[in-house]
């Protein structure tokens, strides 16, 4: 039974949050091998000749002892799992599959995060993060976990801050937050035309960092870029996005075993898959990064795009604080050089915040106070900059 359970867990790992996709990585192959080993051992021990040699009663006593030991060993793991779900992270209970955006949170669900800040995030249709208003001209915001911003409450996320400020200025806009953890530029390029088709927005806001550009070449992603021999980029999508949006009527329980997921992460760090860093081992040239930006602008068509750029500084460095980054300055110049690109460079405002005594990122319960996701100060600053840029673009 244990072998069958391990095989089933390995086979369905991607459905319970242990694997990003349905592909067979090192962890799942290892789990499958262990499961078959258990089954083979059980089959051998069930043979009459083997049972007579080792003594059936002795074997059964040993098996019962091992079963009790395993059960008692599971109790502290379950206690830690419960503790982490209450005080660390509670995922949304239900998800639903879509052909355009993959698996998204079911409307009306929420998640709780307590290991970096303390906040609950509520979700609407297609995984949209709740904002204070839900009417007016649509402004679509796409980004990764810094846009989803689970570390602060819904009204403190920068998209919500911008929406509130714009409403106070008399602009009837609906800033729709479609930030989702682990997305990159290739995902935005695939998703933007679909959001335009759904919501006909006045503007698209794309949150970017330098890492988003290199991560977009990882072939393990649902959407990724490949560089052709003639120097052109091609967007590869694993989903069929050519037809209309299809949302599965069946909700899937979001079974997310936190402790087991942490264990799998550690195993993957020790035994990384060969393709895990594919596309990221070599730094991208400026021309390739410029082509990535142009790909997204082409995907947006006639809809104006505002790029919101986040740096990795300020950070503590030695006995002082590093306020500048040459690579980020180059990154900003590359995005600005793309025809039609509007850019919000958040670095000057982040530098000002730091000089005033507030890092834009980090919380009292963060592992590093100068790293991580935007805190309340950072979200407020970004929301103010975004509101100014949207107001100017709409005039």
Short mmCIF file of N, CA and C in Angstrom, two decimals, residues 66-226:
data_model
loop_
_atom_site.label_atom_id
_atom_site.label_comp_id
_atom_site.label_asym_id
_atom_site.label_seq_id
_atom_site.Cartn_x
_atom_site.Cartn_y
_atom_site.Cartn_z
N UNK A 66 6.85 -0.83 12.32
CA UNK A 66 7.24 0.24 11.38
C UNK A 66 6.04 1.13 11.07
N UNK A 67 4.86 0.53 10.92
CA UNK A 67 3.66 1.33 10.65
C UNK A 67 3.37 2.29 11.79
N UNK A 68 3.47 1.80 13.02
CA UNK A 68 3.22 2.68 14.17
C UNK A 68 4.28 3.78 14.24
N UNK A 69 5.54 3.42 13.96
CA UNK A 69 6.61 4.42 13.99
C UNK A 69 6.37 5.51 12.96
N UNK A 70 5.94 5.10 11.75
CA UNK A 70 5.66 6.08 10.71
C UNK A 70 4.51 7.00 11.09
N UNK A 71 3.45 6.40 11.67
CA UNK A 71 2.29 7.20 12.06
C UNK A 71 2.66 8.21 13.15
N UNK A 72 3.43 7.77 14.15
CA UNK A 72 3.85 8.71 15.19
C UNK A 72 4.79 9.77 14.63
N UNK A 73 5.59 9.39 13.63
CA UNK A 73 6.47 10.38 13.00
C UNK A 73 5.70 11.41 12.19
N UNK A 74 4.53 11.00 11.66
CA UNK A 74 3.73 11.92 10.87
C UNK A 74 3.02 12.98 11.72
N UNK A 75 2.74 12.65 12.99
CA UNK A 75 2.01 13.58 13.84
C UNK A 75 2.69 14.94 13.98
N UNK A 76 4.01 14.98 14.30
CA UNK A 76 4.65 16.31 14.38
C UNK A 76 4.67 17.04 13.04
N UNK A 77 4.80 16.28 11.92
CA UNK A 77 4.76 16.92 10.61
C UNK A 77 3.40 17.55 10.35
N UNK A 78 2.33 16.85 10.72
CA UNK A 78 0.99 17.40 10.55
C UNK A 78 0.78 18.62 11.44
N UNK A 79 1.34 18.58 12.65
CA UNK A 79 1.22 19.72 13.56
C UNK A 79 1.93 20.94 12.99
N UNK A 80 3.14 20.73 12.44
CA UNK A 80 3.88 21.84 11.82
C UNK A 80 3.15 22.36 10.59
N UNK A 81 2.58 21.42 9.80
CA UNK A 81 1.82 21.82 8.61
C UNK A 81 0.64 22.71 9.00
N UNK A 82 -0.09 22.32 10.06
CA UNK A 82 -1.22 23.11 10.52
C UNK A 82 -0.77 24.46 11.02
N UNK A 83 0.33 24.49 11.78
CA UNK A 83 0.86 25.74 12.31
C UNK A 83 1.24 26.69 11.16
N UNK A 84 1.91 26.17 10.14
CA UNK A 84 2.35 27.00 9.02
C UNK A 84 1.16 27.52 8.22
N UNK A 85 0.11 26.71 8.11
CA UNK A 85 -1.07 27.16 7.38
C UNK A 85 -1.81 28.27 8.13
N UNK A 86 -1.75 28.25 9.45
CA UNK A 86 -2.43 29.28 10.23
C UNK A 86 -1.60 30.55 10.32
N UNK A 87 -0.28 30.40 10.53
CA UNK A 87 0.57 31.55 10.79
C UNK A 87 1.54 31.89 9.66
N UNK A 88 1.70 30.99 8.68
CA UNK A 88 2.64 31.24 7.61
C UNK A 88 1.99 31.52 6.28
N UNK A 89 1.34 30.50 5.72
CA UNK A 89 0.74 30.65 4.40
C UNK A 89 -0.45 29.71 4.27
N UNK A 90 -1.59 30.28 3.90
CA UNK A 90 -2.78 29.49 3.59
C UNK A 90 -3.17 29.77 2.15
N UNK A 91 -3.03 28.80 1.25
CA UNK A 91 -3.36 29.04 -0.15
C UNK A 91 -4.86 29.10 -0.37
N UNK A 92 -5.25 29.56 -1.55
CA UNK A 92 -6.68 29.56 -1.89
C UNK A 92 -7.17 28.12 -1.90
N UNK A 93 -8.41 27.88 -1.48
CA UNK A 93 -8.90 26.49 -1.40
C UNK A 93 -9.23 25.87 -2.75
N UNK A 94 -9.57 26.72 -3.74
CA UNK A 94 -10.00 26.17 -5.03
C UNK A 94 -9.34 26.92 -6.18
N UNK A 95 -9.04 26.17 -7.23
CA UNK A 95 -8.55 26.76 -8.47
C UNK A 95 -9.38 26.21 -9.63
N UNK A 96 -9.27 26.88 -10.78
CA UNK A 96 -9.98 26.43 -11.96
C UNK A 96 -9.05 26.59 -13.16
N UNK A 97 -9.15 25.68 -14.11
CA UNK A 97 -8.24 25.70 -15.25
C UNK A 97 -8.84 26.49 -16.40
N UNK A 98 -7.99 27.27 -17.08
CA UNK A 98 -8.39 28.01 -18.27
C UNK A 98 -7.41 27.68 -19.40
N UNK A 99 -7.87 27.81 -20.63
CA UNK A 99 -6.98 27.51 -21.75
C UNK A 99 -6.03 28.68 -22.04
N UNK A 100 -6.36 29.89 -21.60
CA UNK A 100 -5.52 31.04 -21.87
C UNK A 100 -4.48 31.29 -20.78
N UNK A 101 -4.89 31.24 -19.53
CA UNK A 101 -4.03 31.66 -18.42
C UNK A 101 -3.60 30.52 -17.52
N UNK A 102 -3.94 29.29 -17.88
CA UNK A 102 -3.60 28.17 -17.03
C UNK A 102 -4.51 28.09 -15.82
N UNK A 103 -4.00 27.57 -14.73
CA UNK A 103 -4.79 27.41 -13.51
C UNK A 103 -4.82 28.73 -12.74
N UNK A 104 -6.03 29.21 -12.42
CA UNK A 104 -6.19 30.48 -11.70
C UNK A 104 -7.10 30.27 -10.50
N UNK A 105 -7.03 31.22 -9.57
CA UNK A 105 -7.85 31.15 -8.37
C UNK A 105 -9.33 31.32 -8.73
N UNK A 106 -10.17 30.62 -8.02
CA UNK A 106 -11.62 30.74 -8.23
C UNK A 106 -12.10 32.07 -7.65
N UNK A 107 -13.00 32.73 -8.37
CA UNK A 107 -13.54 34.01 -7.91
C UNK A 107 -14.17 33.85 -6.53
N UNK A 108 -13.88 34.80 -5.64
CA UNK A 108 -14.43 34.78 -4.29
C UNK A 108 -13.54 34.09 -3.28
N UNK A 109 -12.43 33.50 -3.72
CA UNK A 109 -11.51 32.85 -2.79
C UNK A 109 -10.45 33.84 -2.32
N UNK A 110 -9.69 33.44 -1.31
CA UNK A 110 -8.64 34.31 -0.78
C UNK A 110 -7.50 33.46 -0.24
N UNK A 111 -6.33 34.09 -0.11
CA UNK A 111 -5.17 33.42 0.49
C UNK A 111 -4.62 34.29 1.60
N UNK A 112 -3.94 33.64 2.54
CA UNK A 112 -3.37 34.33 3.69
C UNK A 112 -1.86 34.13 3.69
N UNK A 113 -1.10 35.22 3.85
CA UNK A 113 0.35 35.14 3.92
C UNK A 113 0.82 35.77 5.23
N UNK A 114 1.65 35.02 5.97
CA UNK A 114 2.11 35.53 7.26
C UNK A 114 3.59 35.39 7.50
N UNK A 115 4.35 34.87 6.51
CA UNK A 115 5.79 34.73 6.72
C UNK A 115 6.59 35.86 6.09
N UNK A 116 5.92 36.81 5.47
CA UNK A 116 6.54 38.04 4.97
C UNK A 116 5.43 39.10 4.96
N UNK A 117 5.35 39.86 6.05
CA UNK A 117 4.18 40.71 6.23
C UNK A 117 3.03 39.86 6.74
N UNK A 118 1.88 40.49 6.94
CA UNK A 118 0.66 39.78 7.35
C UNK A 118 -0.49 40.35 6.53
N UNK A 119 -1.07 39.54 5.65
CA UNK A 119 -2.15 40.08 4.82
C UNK A 119 -2.95 38.96 4.18
N UNK A 120 -4.22 39.28 3.87
CA UNK A 120 -5.08 38.37 3.12
C UNK A 120 -5.36 39.00 1.76
N UNK A 121 -5.27 38.19 0.72
CA UNK A 121 -5.51 38.65 -0.65
C UNK A 121 -6.76 37.98 -1.20
N UNK A 122 -7.67 38.78 -1.74
CA UNK A 122 -8.92 38.26 -2.31
C UNK A 122 -8.84 38.27 -3.84
N UNK A 123 -9.47 37.28 -4.45
CA UNK A 123 -9.38 37.12 -5.90
C UNK A 123 -10.75 37.15 -6.55
N UNK A 124 -10.75 37.69 -7.77
CA UNK A 124 -11.96 37.73 -8.57
C UNK A 124 -11.84 36.78 -9.76
N UNK A 125 -12.59 37.05 -10.81
CA UNK A 125 -12.61 36.19 -11.98
C UNK A 125 -11.26 36.20 -12.70
N UNK A 126 -10.85 35.05 -13.23
CA UNK A 126 -9.59 34.87 -13.94
C UNK A 126 -8.37 35.16 -13.07
N UNK A 127 -8.51 35.03 -11.75
CA UNK A 127 -7.38 35.26 -10.87
C UNK A 127 -7.08 36.72 -10.60
N UNK A 128 -8.00 37.61 -10.92
CA UNK A 128 -7.78 39.05 -10.69
C UNK A 128 -7.72 39.35 -9.19
N UNK A 129 -6.73 40.13 -8.78
CA UNK A 129 -6.60 40.54 -7.38
C UNK A 129 -7.56 41.71 -7.12
N UNK A 130 -8.29 41.64 -6.02
CA UNK A 130 -9.31 42.63 -5.72
C UNK A 130 -8.72 44.02 -5.54
N UNK A 131 -9.39 45.03 -6.10
CA UNK A 131 -9.06 46.44 -5.91
C UNK A 131 -10.30 47.16 -5.40
N UNK A 132 -10.17 48.41 -4.89
CA UNK A 132 -11.31 49.08 -4.25
C UNK A 132 -12.51 49.32 -5.18
N UNK A 133 -12.28 49.50 -6.49
CA UNK A 133 -13.38 49.85 -7.40
C UNK A 133 -13.48 48.83 -8.53
N UNK A 134 -14.68 48.71 -9.09
CA UNK A 134 -14.90 47.72 -10.14
C UNK A 134 -15.79 48.28 -11.25
N UNK A 135 -15.51 49.51 -11.64
CA UNK A 135 -16.25 50.12 -12.74
C UNK A 135 -15.37 51.19 -13.38
N UNK A 136 -15.76 51.64 -14.56
CA UNK A 136 -15.01 52.66 -15.26
C UNK A 136 -14.14 52.09 -16.36
N UNK A 137 -13.32 52.94 -16.96
CA UNK A 137 -12.43 52.52 -18.03
C UNK A 137 -11.37 51.57 -17.49
N UNK A 138 -11.17 50.48 -18.21
CA UNK A 138 -10.25 49.45 -17.72
C UNK A 138 -8.79 49.82 -17.96
N UNK A 139 -8.00 49.63 -16.93
CA UNK A 139 -6.54 49.70 -17.01
C UNK A 139 -6.03 48.34 -16.53
N UNK A 140 -5.32 47.61 -17.38
CA UNK A 140 -4.85 46.28 -17.04
C UNK A 140 -3.42 46.37 -16.51
N UNK A 141 -3.17 45.75 -15.36
CA UNK A 141 -1.82 45.68 -14.79
C UNK A 141 -1.42 44.21 -14.73
N UNK A 142 -0.29 43.89 -15.37
CA UNK A 142 0.24 42.53 -15.31
C UNK A 142 1.62 42.58 -14.66
N UNK A 143 1.96 41.53 -13.95
CA UNK A 143 3.25 41.48 -13.26
C UNK A 143 3.37 40.18 -12.49
N UNK A 144 4.44 40.08 -11.72
CA UNK A 144 4.68 38.87 -10.95
C UNK A 144 4.22 39.05 -9.51
N UNK A 145 4.89 38.41 -8.57
CA UNK A 145 4.45 38.44 -7.17
C UNK A 145 4.51 39.83 -6.56
N UNK A 146 5.33 40.73 -7.13
CA UNK A 146 5.37 42.10 -6.61
C UNK A 146 4.13 42.88 -6.98
N UNK A 147 3.46 42.47 -8.04
CA UNK A 147 2.19 43.08 -8.40
C UNK A 147 1.04 42.41 -7.67
N UNK A 148 1.09 41.10 -7.55
CA UNK A 148 0.09 40.39 -6.76
C UNK A 148 0.14 40.86 -5.30
N UNK A 149 1.35 41.10 -4.79
CA UNK A 149 1.57 41.76 -3.50
C UNK A 149 0.78 41.13 -2.35
N UNK A 150 0.96 39.85 -2.15
CA UNK A 150 0.23 39.17 -1.07
C UNK A 150 0.73 39.59 0.31
N UNK A 151 1.82 40.33 0.38
CA UNK A 151 2.41 40.73 1.66
C UNK A 151 1.65 41.88 2.33
N UNK A 152 0.82 42.59 1.57
CA UNK A 152 0.04 43.71 2.12
C UNK A 152 -1.43 43.50 1.76
N UNK A 153 -2.30 44.19 2.45
CA UNK A 153 -3.75 44.03 2.22
C UNK A 153 -4.14 44.57 0.85
N UNK A 154 -5.33 44.20 0.41
CA UNK A 154 -5.78 44.54 -0.94
C UNK A 154 -5.71 46.03 -1.24
N UNK A 155 -6.13 46.87 -0.29
CA UNK A 155 -6.17 48.31 -0.55
C UNK A 155 -4.79 48.95 -0.50
N UNK A 156 -3.77 48.21 -0.03
CA UNK A 156 -2.41 48.75 0.05
C UNK A 156 -1.53 48.31 -1.11
N UNK A 157 -1.99 47.44 -1.96
CA UNK A 157 -1.23 47.02 -3.13
C UNK A 157 -1.12 48.21 -4.09
N UNK A 158 -0.01 48.31 -4.80
CA UNK A 158 0.23 49.53 -5.57
C UNK A 158 -0.84 49.77 -6.64
N UNK A 159 -1.41 48.71 -7.22
CA UNK A 159 -2.47 48.89 -8.20
C UNK A 159 -3.70 49.53 -7.54
N UNK A 160 -4.00 49.11 -6.31
CA UNK A 160 -5.14 49.68 -5.59
C UNK A 160 -4.87 51.13 -5.18
N UNK A 161 -3.63 51.40 -4.78
CA UNK A 161 -3.25 52.79 -4.42
C UNK A 161 -3.43 53.70 -5.62
N UNK A 162 -2.96 53.27 -6.79
CA UNK A 162 -3.10 54.07 -8.00
C UNK A 162 -4.56 54.28 -8.35
N UNK A 163 -5.37 53.23 -8.26
CA UNK A 163 -6.80 53.34 -8.59
C UNK A 163 -7.49 54.34 -7.67
N UNK A 164 -7.21 54.28 -6.38
CA UNK A 164 -7.83 55.20 -5.41
C UNK A 164 -7.43 56.64 -5.69
N UNK A 165 -6.16 56.88 -5.97
CA UNK A 165 -5.69 58.24 -6.26
C UNK A 165 -6.33 58.78 -7.53
N UNK A 166 -6.44 57.94 -8.55
CA UNK A 166 -7.04 58.39 -9.81
C UNK A 166 -8.52 58.71 -9.62
N UNK A 167 -9.21 57.95 -8.81
CA UNK A 167 -10.61 58.24 -8.52
C UNK A 167 -10.75 59.57 -7.79
N UNK A 168 -9.83 59.82 -6.86
CA UNK A 168 -9.85 61.10 -6.13
C UNK A 168 -9.59 62.28 -7.06
N UNK A 169 -8.90 62.04 -8.16
CA UNK A 169 -8.61 63.09 -9.12
C UNK A 169 -9.71 63.22 -10.18
N UNK A 170 -10.77 62.47 -10.03
CA UNK A 170 -11.91 62.58 -10.94
C UNK A 170 -11.86 61.69 -12.16
N UNK A 171 -10.93 60.72 -12.19
CA UNK A 171 -10.82 59.82 -13.33
C UNK A 171 -11.56 58.51 -13.02
N UNK A 172 -12.56 58.19 -13.82
CA UNK A 172 -13.38 57.01 -13.61
C UNK A 172 -12.68 55.81 -14.27
N UNK A 173 -11.73 55.23 -13.54
CA UNK A 173 -10.95 54.11 -14.09
C UNK A 173 -11.06 52.90 -13.18
N UNK A 174 -10.90 51.74 -13.78
CA UNK A 174 -10.90 50.47 -13.05
C UNK A 174 -9.54 49.82 -13.28
N UNK A 175 -8.63 49.96 -12.33
CA UNK A 175 -7.29 49.38 -12.44
C UNK A 175 -7.39 47.91 -12.04
N UNK A 176 -7.25 47.04 -13.00
CA UNK A 176 -7.44 45.61 -12.78
C UNK A 176 -6.07 44.95 -12.58
N UNK A 177 -5.89 44.35 -11.41
CA UNK A 177 -4.61 43.78 -11.01
C UNK A 177 -4.57 42.29 -11.36
N UNK A 178 -3.78 41.95 -12.39
CA UNK A 178 -3.61 40.55 -12.78
C UNK A 178 -2.19 40.07 -12.49
N UNK A 179 -1.62 40.58 -11.41
CA UNK A 179 -0.32 40.09 -10.99
C UNK A 179 -0.42 38.65 -10.51
N UNK A 180 0.60 37.86 -10.84
CA UNK A 180 0.62 36.46 -10.40
C UNK A 180 2.06 36.03 -10.20
N UNK A 181 2.31 35.34 -9.12
CA UNK A 181 3.66 34.91 -8.78
C UNK A 181 4.29 34.09 -9.90
N UNK A 182 5.60 34.32 -10.10
CA UNK A 182 6.45 33.51 -10.99
C UNK A 182 6.23 33.78 -12.47
N UNK A 183 5.48 34.81 -12.85
CA UNK A 183 5.35 35.15 -14.26
C UNK A 183 6.57 35.93 -14.74
N UNK A 184 6.76 35.97 -16.06
CA UNK A 184 7.88 36.69 -16.66
C UNK A 184 7.40 37.36 -17.94
N UNK A 185 8.32 38.02 -18.64
CA UNK A 185 7.96 38.81 -19.81
C UNK A 185 7.31 37.96 -20.90
N UNK A 186 7.75 36.73 -21.06
CA UNK A 186 7.13 35.85 -22.07
C UNK A 186 5.67 35.57 -21.75
N UNK A 187 5.35 35.45 -20.45
CA UNK A 187 3.95 35.25 -20.05
C UNK A 187 3.12 36.48 -20.35
N UNK A 188 3.67 37.66 -20.07
CA UNK A 188 2.92 38.89 -20.34
C UNK A 188 2.66 39.02 -21.85
N UNK A 189 3.63 38.65 -22.66
CA UNK A 189 3.48 38.74 -24.11
C UNK A 189 2.35 37.83 -24.59
N UNK A 190 2.21 36.67 -23.95
CA UNK A 190 1.12 35.75 -24.32
C UNK A 190 -0.22 36.21 -23.77
N UNK A 191 -0.22 36.80 -22.57
CA UNK A 191 -1.48 37.14 -21.91
C UNK A 191 -2.08 38.47 -22.35
N UNK A 192 -1.23 39.45 -22.68
CA UNK A 192 -1.71 40.81 -22.96
C UNK A 192 -2.78 40.83 -24.06
N UNK A 193 -2.59 40.16 -25.21
CA UNK A 193 -3.65 40.19 -26.23
C UNK A 193 -4.97 39.62 -25.73
N UNK A 194 -4.90 38.67 -24.81
CA UNK A 194 -6.12 38.07 -24.29
C UNK A 194 -6.85 39.01 -23.33
N UNK A 195 -6.08 39.74 -22.52
CA UNK A 195 -6.71 40.74 -21.65
C UNK A 195 -7.32 41.86 -22.49
N UNK A 196 -6.66 42.21 -23.57
CA UNK A 196 -7.22 43.24 -24.46
C UNK A 196 -8.53 42.76 -25.07
N UNK A 197 -8.56 41.49 -25.47
CA UNK A 197 -9.78 40.92 -26.05
C UNK A 197 -10.91 40.87 -25.03
N UNK A 198 -10.59 40.59 -23.78
CA UNK A 198 -11.61 40.48 -22.74
C UNK A 198 -12.12 41.83 -22.26
N UNK A 199 -11.20 42.80 -22.07
CA UNK A 199 -11.56 44.02 -21.34
C UNK A 199 -11.43 45.31 -22.14
N UNK A 200 -10.86 45.27 -23.33
CA UNK A 200 -10.69 46.47 -24.16
C UNK A 200 -10.14 47.65 -23.34
N UNK A 201 -8.96 47.49 -22.74
CA UNK A 201 -8.45 48.52 -21.82
C UNK A 201 -7.95 49.78 -22.53
N UNK A 202 -7.95 50.87 -21.80
CA UNK A 202 -7.35 52.11 -22.30
C UNK A 202 -5.83 52.02 -22.26
N UNK A 203 -5.31 51.29 -21.28
CA UNK A 203 -3.86 51.19 -21.08
C UNK A 203 -3.50 49.80 -20.58
N UNK A 204 -2.26 49.41 -20.85
CA UNK A 204 -1.67 48.21 -20.27
C UNK A 204 -0.45 48.63 -19.45
N UNK A 205 -0.38 48.17 -18.20
CA UNK A 205 0.79 48.42 -17.36
C UNK A 205 1.51 47.09 -17.17
N UNK A 206 2.82 47.07 -17.49
CA UNK A 206 3.61 45.84 -17.39
C UNK A 206 4.73 46.07 -16.38
N UNK A 207 4.69 45.35 -15.28
CA UNK A 207 5.74 45.43 -14.26
C UNK A 207 6.88 44.50 -14.65
N UNK A 208 8.10 45.05 -14.68
CA UNK A 208 9.26 44.28 -15.13
C UNK A 208 10.44 44.46 -14.20
N UNK A 209 11.30 43.44 -14.17
CA UNK A 209 12.61 43.53 -13.56
C UNK A 209 13.60 42.90 -14.52
N UNK A 210 14.87 43.05 -14.27
CA UNK A 210 15.88 42.49 -15.16
C UNK A 210 15.74 40.98 -15.29
N UNK A 211 15.43 40.31 -14.18
CA UNK A 211 15.35 38.84 -14.20
C UNK A 211 14.24 38.34 -15.11
N UNK A 212 13.17 39.14 -15.29
CA UNK A 212 12.05 38.71 -16.12
C UNK A 212 12.48 38.41 -17.55
N UNK A 213 13.52 39.10 -18.01
CA UNK A 213 13.93 38.95 -19.40
C UNK A 213 14.70 37.66 -19.63
N UNK A 214 15.59 37.31 -18.70
CA UNK A 214 16.33 36.05 -18.86
C UNK A 214 15.46 34.84 -18.55
N UNK A 215 14.57 34.97 -17.54
CA UNK A 215 13.69 33.87 -17.19
C UNK A 215 12.74 33.51 -18.33
N UNK A 216 12.49 34.44 -19.23
CA UNK A 216 11.56 34.20 -20.33
C UNK A 216 12.09 33.20 -21.35
N UNK A 217 13.36 32.81 -21.23
CA UNK A 217 13.94 31.84 -22.16
C UNK A 217 13.98 30.43 -21.57
N UNK A 218 13.44 30.25 -20.36
CA UNK A 218 13.42 28.93 -19.75
C UNK A 218 12.34 28.08 -20.40
N UNK A 219 12.74 26.94 -20.95
CA UNK A 219 11.78 26.09 -21.66
C UNK A 219 10.86 25.32 -20.71
N UNK A 220 11.03 25.48 -19.41
CA UNK A 220 10.12 24.85 -18.45
C UNK A 220 8.87 25.70 -18.22
N UNK A 221 8.86 26.91 -18.77
CA UNK A 221 7.71 27.81 -18.57
C UNK A 221 6.57 27.40 -19.51
N UNK A 222 5.37 27.87 -19.17
CA UNK A 222 4.22 27.65 -20.05
C UNK A 222 4.34 28.49 -21.32
N UNK A 223 4.97 29.65 -21.19
CA UNK A 223 5.23 30.53 -22.33
C UNK A 223 6.70 30.93 -22.29
N UNK A 224 7.41 30.78 -23.39
CA UNK A 224 8.82 31.13 -23.39
C UNK A 224 9.27 31.56 -24.78
N UNK A 225 10.38 32.29 -24.82
CA UNK A 225 10.95 32.75 -26.07
C UNK A 225 12.04 31.80 -26.54
N UNK A 226 12.19 31.68 -27.84
CA UNK A 226 13.35 31.02 -28.42
C UNK A 226 13.95 31.96 -29.46
#
